mmCIF file of N, CA and C in Angstrom:
data_model
loop_
_atom_site.group_PDB
_atom_site.id
_atom_site.type_symbol
_atom_site.label_atom_id
_atom_site.label_comp_id
_atom_site.label_asym_id
_atom_site.label_seq_id
_atom_site.Cartn_x
_atom_site.Cartn_y
_atom_site.Cartn_z
ATOM 1 N N UNK A 1 14.562 -22.165 -20.236
ATOM 2 C CA UNK A 1 15.478 -21.667 -19.205
ATOM 3 C C UNK A 1 14.462 -19.941 -19.487
ATOM 4 N N UNK A 2 13.998 -19.020 -20.225
ATOM 5 C CA UNK A 2 13.215 -18.202 -19.538
ATOM 6 C C UNK A 2 12.124 -17.644 -18.857
ATOM 7 N N UNK A 3 11.728 -19.210 -19.084
ATOM 8 C CA UNK A 3 10.160 -19.113 -18.057
ATOM 9 C C UNK A 3 11.196 -19.417 -16.783
ATOM 10 N N UNK A 4 12.188 -19.585 -16.061
ATOM 11 C CA UNK A 4 12.665 -19.916 -14.698
ATOM 12 C C UNK A 4 13.463 -17.908 -14.335
ATOM 13 N N UNK A 5 14.031 -17.710 -15.740
ATOM 14 C CA UNK A 5 14.523 -16.438 -15.250
ATOM 15 C C UNK A 5 12.469 -15.434 -15.239
ATOM 16 N N UNK A 6 11.812 -15.480 -15.783
ATOM 17 C CA UNK A 6 10.870 -14.729 -15.772
ATOM 18 C C UNK A 6 10.181 -15.104 -14.143
ATOM 19 N N UNK A 7 10.073 -16.231 -13.783
ATOM 20 C CA UNK A 7 9.778 -16.620 -12.151
ATOM 21 C C UNK A 7 10.379 -15.826 -11.073
ATOM 22 N N UNK A 8 12.029 -16.187 -11.344
ATOM 23 C CA UNK A 8 13.124 -16.033 -10.360
ATOM 24 C C UNK A 8 12.955 -14.106 -10.306
ATOM 25 N N UNK A 9 12.869 -13.217 -12.243
ATOM 26 C CA UNK A 9 12.915 -11.981 -11.906
ATOM 27 C C UNK A 9 11.789 -11.478 -11.391
ATOM 28 N N UNK A 10 10.728 -12.136 -11.020
ATOM 29 C CA UNK A 10 9.713 -11.786 -10.592
ATOM 30 C C UNK A 10 9.458 -11.349 -9.589
ATOM 31 N N UNK A 11 10.058 -12.828 -8.838
ATOM 32 C CA UNK A 11 9.767 -12.611 -7.463
ATOM 33 C C UNK A 11 11.297 -12.148 -7.024
ATOM 34 N N UNK A 12 12.098 -11.850 -7.293
ATOM 35 C CA UNK A 12 13.274 -10.811 -7.058
ATOM 36 C C UNK A 12 12.483 -9.798 -6.595
ATOM 37 N N UNK A 13 11.716 -9.103 -7.729
ATOM 38 C CA UNK A 13 11.525 -7.464 -7.784
ATOM 39 C C UNK A 13 10.429 -7.737 -6.653
ATOM 40 N N UNK A 14 9.030 -7.840 -6.889
ATOM 41 C CA UNK A 14 8.642 -8.202 -5.649
ATOM 42 C C UNK A 14 9.225 -8.135 -3.887
ATOM 43 N N UNK A 15 9.971 -9.412 -4.111
ATOM 44 C CA UNK A 15 10.325 -9.310 -2.985
ATOM 45 C C UNK A 15 11.099 -7.888 -2.498
ATOM 46 N N UNK A 16 11.810 -7.311 -3.214
ATOM 47 C CA UNK A 16 12.523 -5.775 -3.352
ATOM 48 C C UNK A 16 11.512 -4.851 -2.895
ATOM 49 N N UNK A 17 10.198 -5.079 -3.847
ATOM 50 C CA UNK A 17 9.411 -4.105 -3.950
ATOM 51 C C UNK A 17 8.326 -3.816 -2.818
ATOM 52 N N UNK A 18 8.317 -5.177 -2.779
ATOM 53 C CA UNK A 18 6.853 -5.799 -1.534
ATOM 54 C C UNK A 18 5.953 -4.487 -0.348
ATOM 55 N N UNK A 19 6.710 -3.773 0.150
ATOM 56 C CA UNK A 19 6.701 -3.118 0.936
ATOM 57 C C UNK A 19 5.927 -1.868 1.085
ATOM 58 N N UNK A 20 6.809 -1.587 -0.778
ATOM 59 C CA UNK A 20 7.060 -0.512 -1.153
ATOM 60 C C UNK A 20 4.783 -0.145 -2.150
ATOM 61 N N UNK A 21 4.556 -1.209 -1.868
ATOM 62 C CA UNK A 21 3.787 -1.612 -3.070
ATOM 63 C C UNK A 21 2.402 -1.322 -2.116
ATOM 64 N N UNK A 22 1.565 -0.948 -2.660
ATOM 65 C CA UNK A 22 0.250 -0.133 -1.947
ATOM 66 C C UNK A 22 -0.941 -1.805 -1.970
ATOM 67 N N UNK A 23 -1.625 -1.789 -0.764
ATOM 68 C CA UNK A 23 -2.502 -3.052 -0.519
ATOM 69 C C UNK A 23 -2.728 -3.981 -2.172
ATOM 70 N N UNK A 24 -3.544 -2.922 -2.997
ATOM 71 C CA UNK A 24 -3.952 -3.060 -4.320
ATOM 72 C C UNK A 24 -2.780 -3.296 -5.597
ATOM 73 N N UNK A 25 -1.710 -2.799 -4.881
ATOM 74 C CA UNK A 25 -0.141 -3.177 -6.730
ATOM 75 C C UNK A 25 -0.142 -4.870 -5.963
ATOM 76 N N UNK A 26 0.198 -4.950 -4.659
ATOM 77 C CA UNK A 26 0.579 -6.061 -3.769
ATOM 78 C C UNK A 26 0.088 -7.262 -4.357
ATOM 79 N N UNK A 27 -1.535 -7.440 -3.630
ATOM 80 C CA UNK A 27 -2.125 -7.803 -4.283
ATOM 81 C C UNK A 27 -2.557 -8.479 -5.589
ATOM 82 N N UNK A 28 -2.255 -7.247 -6.320
ATOM 83 C CA UNK A 28 -2.223 -7.892 -7.922
ATOM 84 C C UNK A 28 -0.786 -8.281 -8.360
ATOM 85 N N UNK A 29 0.799 -8.058 -8.091
ATOM 86 C CA UNK A 29 2.008 -8.348 -8.202
ATOM 87 C C UNK A 29 1.602 -10.040 -7.637
ATOM 88 N N UNK A 30 1.655 -10.449 -6.847
ATOM 89 C CA UNK A 30 1.941 -11.662 -6.410
ATOM 90 C C UNK A 30 -0.132 -12.627 -6.504
ATOM 91 N N UNK A 31 -0.813 -12.141 -7.271
ATOM 92 C CA UNK A 31 -1.809 -12.653 -7.366
ATOM 93 C C UNK A 31 -1.439 -13.677 -9.195
ATOM 94 N N UNK A 32 -0.752 -12.069 -9.948
ATOM 95 C CA UNK A 32 -0.291 -12.195 -11.094
ATOM 96 C C UNK A 32 0.823 -13.754 -10.866
ATOM 97 N N UNK A 33 1.960 -13.321 -9.936
ATOM 98 C CA UNK A 33 3.107 -14.055 -10.035
ATOM 99 C C UNK A 33 2.243 -15.551 -9.222
ATOM 100 N N UNK A 34 1.672 -15.529 -9.117
ATOM 101 C CA UNK A 34 1.275 -16.871 -8.028
ATOM 102 C C UNK A 34 0.538 -17.846 -9.120
ATOM 103 N N UNK A 35 -0.257 -17.009 -10.165
ATOM 104 C CA UNK A 35 -0.937 -17.681 -11.277
ATOM 105 C C UNK A 35 0.238 -18.148 -12.707
ATOM 106 N N UNK A 36 1.541 -18.160 -12.523
ATOM 107 C CA UNK A 36 2.052 -18.386 -13.132
ATOM 108 C C UNK A 36 2.579 -16.489 -14.654
ATOM 109 N N UNK A 37 1.811 -15.548 -14.016
ATOM 110 C CA UNK A 37 2.032 -14.804 -15.554
ATOM 111 C C UNK A 37 3.079 -14.150 -15.057
ATOM 112 N N UNK A 38 3.938 -14.127 -14.889
ATOM 113 C CA UNK A 38 4.840 -13.762 -14.382
ATOM 114 C C UNK A 38 5.275 -11.890 -15.060
ATOM 115 N N UNK A 39 5.429 -12.160 -16.670
ATOM 116 C CA UNK A 39 5.628 -11.174 -17.360
ATOM 117 C C UNK A 39 4.902 -10.198 -16.773
ATOM 118 N N UNK A 40 3.815 -10.630 -16.744
ATOM 119 C CA UNK A 40 2.956 -9.584 -16.370
ATOM 120 C C UNK A 40 3.085 -8.580 -14.288
ATOM 121 N N UNK A 41 3.440 -9.456 -14.307
ATOM 122 C CA UNK A 41 4.293 -9.267 -12.845
ATOM 123 C C UNK A 41 5.056 -7.526 -13.070
ATOM 124 N N UNK A 42 6.107 -8.785 -13.774
ATOM 125 C CA UNK A 42 7.679 -7.788 -14.764
ATOM 126 C C UNK A 42 6.516 -6.402 -14.752
ATOM 127 N N UNK A 43 6.406 -6.985 -15.467
ATOM 128 C CA UNK A 43 5.386 -5.759 -16.248
ATOM 129 C C UNK A 43 5.182 -4.074 -15.378
ATOM 130 N N UNK A 44 4.184 -5.024 -14.461
ATOM 131 C CA UNK A 44 3.535 -3.653 -13.080
ATOM 132 C C UNK A 44 4.434 -3.371 -12.561
ATOM 133 N N UNK A 45 5.752 -4.272 -12.023
ATOM 134 C CA UNK A 45 6.555 -4.097 -10.939
ATOM 135 C C UNK A 45 7.989 -2.869 -11.818
ATOM 136 N N UNK A 46 7.758 -2.855 -12.633
ATOM 137 C CA UNK A 46 8.956 -2.332 -13.823
ATOM 138 C C UNK A 46 8.097 -0.929 -13.681
ATOM 139 N N UNK A 47 6.827 -0.564 -14.117
ATOM 140 C CA UNK A 47 6.544 0.362 -14.271
ATOM 141 C C UNK A 47 6.341 0.885 -12.543
ATOM 142 N N UNK A 48 5.977 0.212 -11.665
ATOM 143 C CA UNK A 48 5.852 0.885 -10.538
ATOM 144 C C UNK A 48 6.543 1.113 -10.093
ATOM 145 N N UNK A 49 8.125 0.571 -10.036
ATOM 146 C CA UNK A 49 9.271 1.102 -9.802
ATOM 147 C C UNK A 49 9.947 2.405 -10.167
ATOM 148 N N UNK A 50 9.511 2.780 -11.861
ATOM 149 C CA UNK A 50 9.781 3.554 -12.510
ATOM 150 C C UNK A 50 8.866 4.886 -12.191
ATOM 151 N N UNK A 51 7.945 4.698 -11.958
ATOM 152 C CA UNK A 51 6.861 5.715 -11.743
ATOM 153 C C UNK A 51 6.924 6.793 -9.876
ATOM 154 N N UNK A 52 7.495 5.283 -8.965
ATOM 155 C CA UNK A 52 7.418 5.825 -7.705
ATOM 156 C C UNK A 52 8.861 6.116 -7.275
ATOM 157 N N UNK A 53 10.288 6.170 -8.504
ATOM 158 C CA UNK A 53 10.885 6.164 -7.928
ATOM 159 C C UNK A 53 11.921 4.802 -6.769
ATOM 160 N N UNK A 54 11.149 4.391 -6.807
ATOM 161 C CA UNK A 54 11.862 3.401 -5.695
ATOM 162 C C UNK A 54 13.288 3.071 -6.271
ATOM 163 N N UNK A 55 13.981 2.565 -5.585
ATOM 164 C CA UNK A 55 15.675 2.526 -6.245
ATOM 165 C C UNK A 55 15.361 0.861 -6.361
ATOM 166 N N UNK A 56 16.065 0.117 -6.932
ATOM 167 C CA UNK A 56 16.254 -1.077 -7.316
ATOM 168 C C UNK A 56 18.084 -1.356 -7.397
ATOM 169 N N UNK A 57 18.847 -1.890 -6.716
ATOM 170 C CA UNK A 57 20.253 -2.447 -6.251
ATOM 171 C C UNK A 57 20.154 -2.889 -8.239
ATOM 172 N N UNK A 58 21.943 -1.876 -8.608
ATOM 173 C CA UNK A 58 22.573 -2.191 -9.649
ATOM 174 C C UNK A 58 21.765 -3.695 -10.661
ATOM 175 N N UNK A 59 22.207 -4.635 -9.777
ATOM 176 C CA UNK A 59 22.499 -6.071 -10.428
ATOM 177 C C UNK A 59 20.473 -5.823 -11.114
ATOM 178 N N UNK A 60 20.269 -5.311 -9.861
ATOM 179 C CA UNK A 60 18.563 -5.898 -10.585
ATOM 180 C C UNK A 60 18.473 -5.182 -11.966
ATOM 181 N N UNK A 61 18.771 -3.678 -11.755
ATOM 182 C CA UNK A 61 18.176 -3.671 -13.084
ATOM 183 C C UNK A 61 19.325 -4.330 -14.647
ATOM 184 N N UNK A 62 20.247 -4.494 -14.409
ATOM 185 C CA UNK A 62 20.729 -5.190 -15.383
ATOM 186 C C UNK A 62 19.908 -6.464 -15.151
ATOM 187 N N UNK A 63 19.523 -7.290 -14.069
ATOM 188 C CA UNK A 63 18.367 -8.291 -14.803
ATOM 189 C C UNK A 63 17.480 -7.710 -15.286
ATOM 190 N N UNK A 64 16.875 -6.547 -15.434
ATOM 191 C CA UNK A 64 15.620 -6.203 -15.747
ATOM 192 C C UNK A 64 15.830 -5.698 -17.410
ATOM 193 N N UNK A 65 17.553 -5.186 -17.304
ATOM 194 C CA UNK A 65 17.512 -5.113 -19.325
ATOM 195 C C UNK A 65 17.791 -6.202 -19.366
ATOM 196 N N UNK A 66 18.462 -7.145 -18.964
ATOM 197 C CA UNK A 66 18.600 -8.309 -20.052
ATOM 198 C C UNK A 66 17.264 -9.152 -20.049
ATOM 199 N N UNK A 67 16.461 -8.747 -19.412
ATOM 200 C CA UNK A 67 15.053 -9.278 -19.186
ATOM 201 C C UNK A 67 14.169 -8.520 -20.419
ATOM 202 N N UNK A 68 14.606 -7.621 -20.332
ATOM 203 C CA UNK A 68 13.412 -6.719 -21.553
ATOM 204 C C UNK A 68 14.002 -7.696 -22.735
ATOM 205 N N UNK A 69 15.311 -6.611 -23.273
ATOM 206 C CA UNK A 69 16.196 -7.090 -24.566
ATOM 207 C C UNK A 69 15.731 -9.141 -24.731
ATOM 208 N N UNK A 70 15.970 -9.830 -24.129
ATOM 209 C CA UNK A 70 15.286 -11.389 -24.107
ATOM 210 C C UNK A 70 14.327 -10.761 -25.133
ATOM 211 N N UNK A 71 12.361 -10.591 -24.004
ATOM 212 C CA UNK A 71 11.674 -10.579 -24.644
ATOM 213 C C UNK A 71 11.728 -9.342 -25.711
ATOM 214 N N UNK A 72 11.875 -8.592 -26.461
ATOM 215 C CA UNK A 72 12.776 -7.830 -27.625
ATOM 216 C C UNK A 72 11.602 -6.525 -27.381
ATOM 217 N N UNK A 73 11.845 -6.715 -26.064
ATOM 218 C CA UNK A 73 10.583 -4.921 -25.762
ATOM 219 C C UNK A 73 11.441 -3.550 -25.305
ATOM 220 N N UNK A 74 12.182 -3.395 -26.059
ATOM 221 C CA UNK A 74 13.174 -2.036 -25.223
ATOM 222 C C UNK A 74 12.624 -1.073 -25.650
ATOM 223 N N UNK A 75 11.231 -0.632 -26.945
ATOM 224 C CA UNK A 75 10.652 0.599 -27.305
ATOM 225 C C UNK A 75 9.993 0.628 -26.052
ATOM 226 N N UNK A 76 9.075 -0.834 -25.410
ATOM 227 C CA UNK A 76 7.919 -0.853 -24.446
ATOM 228 C C UNK A 76 8.887 0.050 -23.401
ATOM 229 N N UNK A 77 9.586 -0.727 -23.057
ATOM 230 C CA UNK A 77 10.388 -0.212 -21.237
ATOM 231 C C UNK A 77 11.492 0.548 -21.053
ATOM 232 N N UNK A 78 12.126 1.126 -22.421
ATOM 233 C CA UNK A 78 13.003 2.456 -22.394
ATOM 234 C C UNK A 78 12.825 3.403 -21.341
ATOM 235 N N UNK A 79 11.450 3.894 -21.790
ATOM 236 C CA UNK A 79 11.395 5.356 -20.624
ATOM 237 C C UNK A 79 11.490 5.123 -19.163
ATOM 238 N N UNK A 80 10.888 3.845 -18.516
ATOM 239 C CA UNK A 80 10.779 3.245 -17.449
ATOM 240 C C UNK A 80 12.176 2.648 -16.637
ATOM 241 N N UNK A 81 12.591 1.968 -17.894
ATOM 242 C CA UNK A 81 14.072 1.595 -17.171
ATOM 243 C C UNK A 81 15.646 2.616 -16.954
ATOM 244 N N UNK A 82 15.235 3.491 -18.052
ATOM 245 C CA UNK A 82 16.438 4.742 -18.540
ATOM 246 C C UNK A 82 15.799 5.931 -16.754
ATOM 247 N N UNK A 83 14.977 5.523 -16.277
ATOM 248 C CA UNK A 83 14.248 6.536 -15.215
ATOM 249 C C UNK A 83 14.467 5.569 -13.476
ATOM 250 N N UNK A 84 14.674 4.023 -14.076
ATOM 251 C CA UNK A 84 15.077 3.673 -12.695
ATOM 252 C C UNK A 84 16.885 3.886 -12.671
ATOM 253 N N UNK A 85 17.697 4.033 -14.057
ATOM 254 C CA UNK A 85 18.654 3.938 -13.969
ATOM 255 C C UNK A 85 19.233 5.657 -13.506
ATOM 256 N N UNK A 86 18.664 6.615 -13.786
ATOM 257 C CA UNK A 86 18.557 7.792 -14.052
ATOM 258 C C UNK A 86 18.661 7.594 -11.917
ATOM 259 N N UNK A 87 17.788 7.212 -11.644
ATOM 260 C CA UNK A 87 17.599 6.810 -10.039
ATOM 261 C C UNK A 87 18.622 6.410 -9.455
ATOM 262 N N UNK A 88 19.504 5.424 -9.903
ATOM 263 C CA UNK A 88 20.414 5.094 -9.150
ATOM 264 C C UNK A 88 21.480 5.968 -9.112
ATOM 265 N N UNK A 89 21.936 6.693 -10.703
ATOM 266 C CA UNK A 89 22.881 7.315 -10.534
ATOM 267 C C UNK A 89 22.857 8.529 -9.995
ATOM 268 N N UNK A 90 21.832 8.781 -9.243
ATOM 269 C CA UNK A 90 21.898 9.914 -8.366
ATOM 270 C C UNK A 90 22.334 9.394 -7.278
ATOM 271 N N UNK A 91 21.253 8.720 -6.977
ATOM 272 C CA UNK A 91 22.521 7.741 -5.938
ATOM 273 C C UNK A 91 23.543 7.921 -5.538
ATOM 274 N N UNK A 92 24.505 7.675 -6.205
ATOM 275 C CA UNK A 92 26.202 6.903 -6.071
ATOM 276 C C UNK A 92 27.062 7.844 -5.240
#
């Protein structure tokens, strides 16, 4: 179940952010996804979204929070997710 969620979330994030990624970022993300390293790709995409203030749909933000919780990684991703959430709140 977790593997399917990782893979689906990774590809959804990559699809959503793909055009906003630099060539280097895009290559790294799609190489990770293609090789099955979904967690690495999601990690990179979360940080890119937060650092560059890329907007994410509320459902995707919820999925990311669920993913972080499932991986017991709140301490690692809390600042990035807060930044993404703050960005979403400003846009409403």
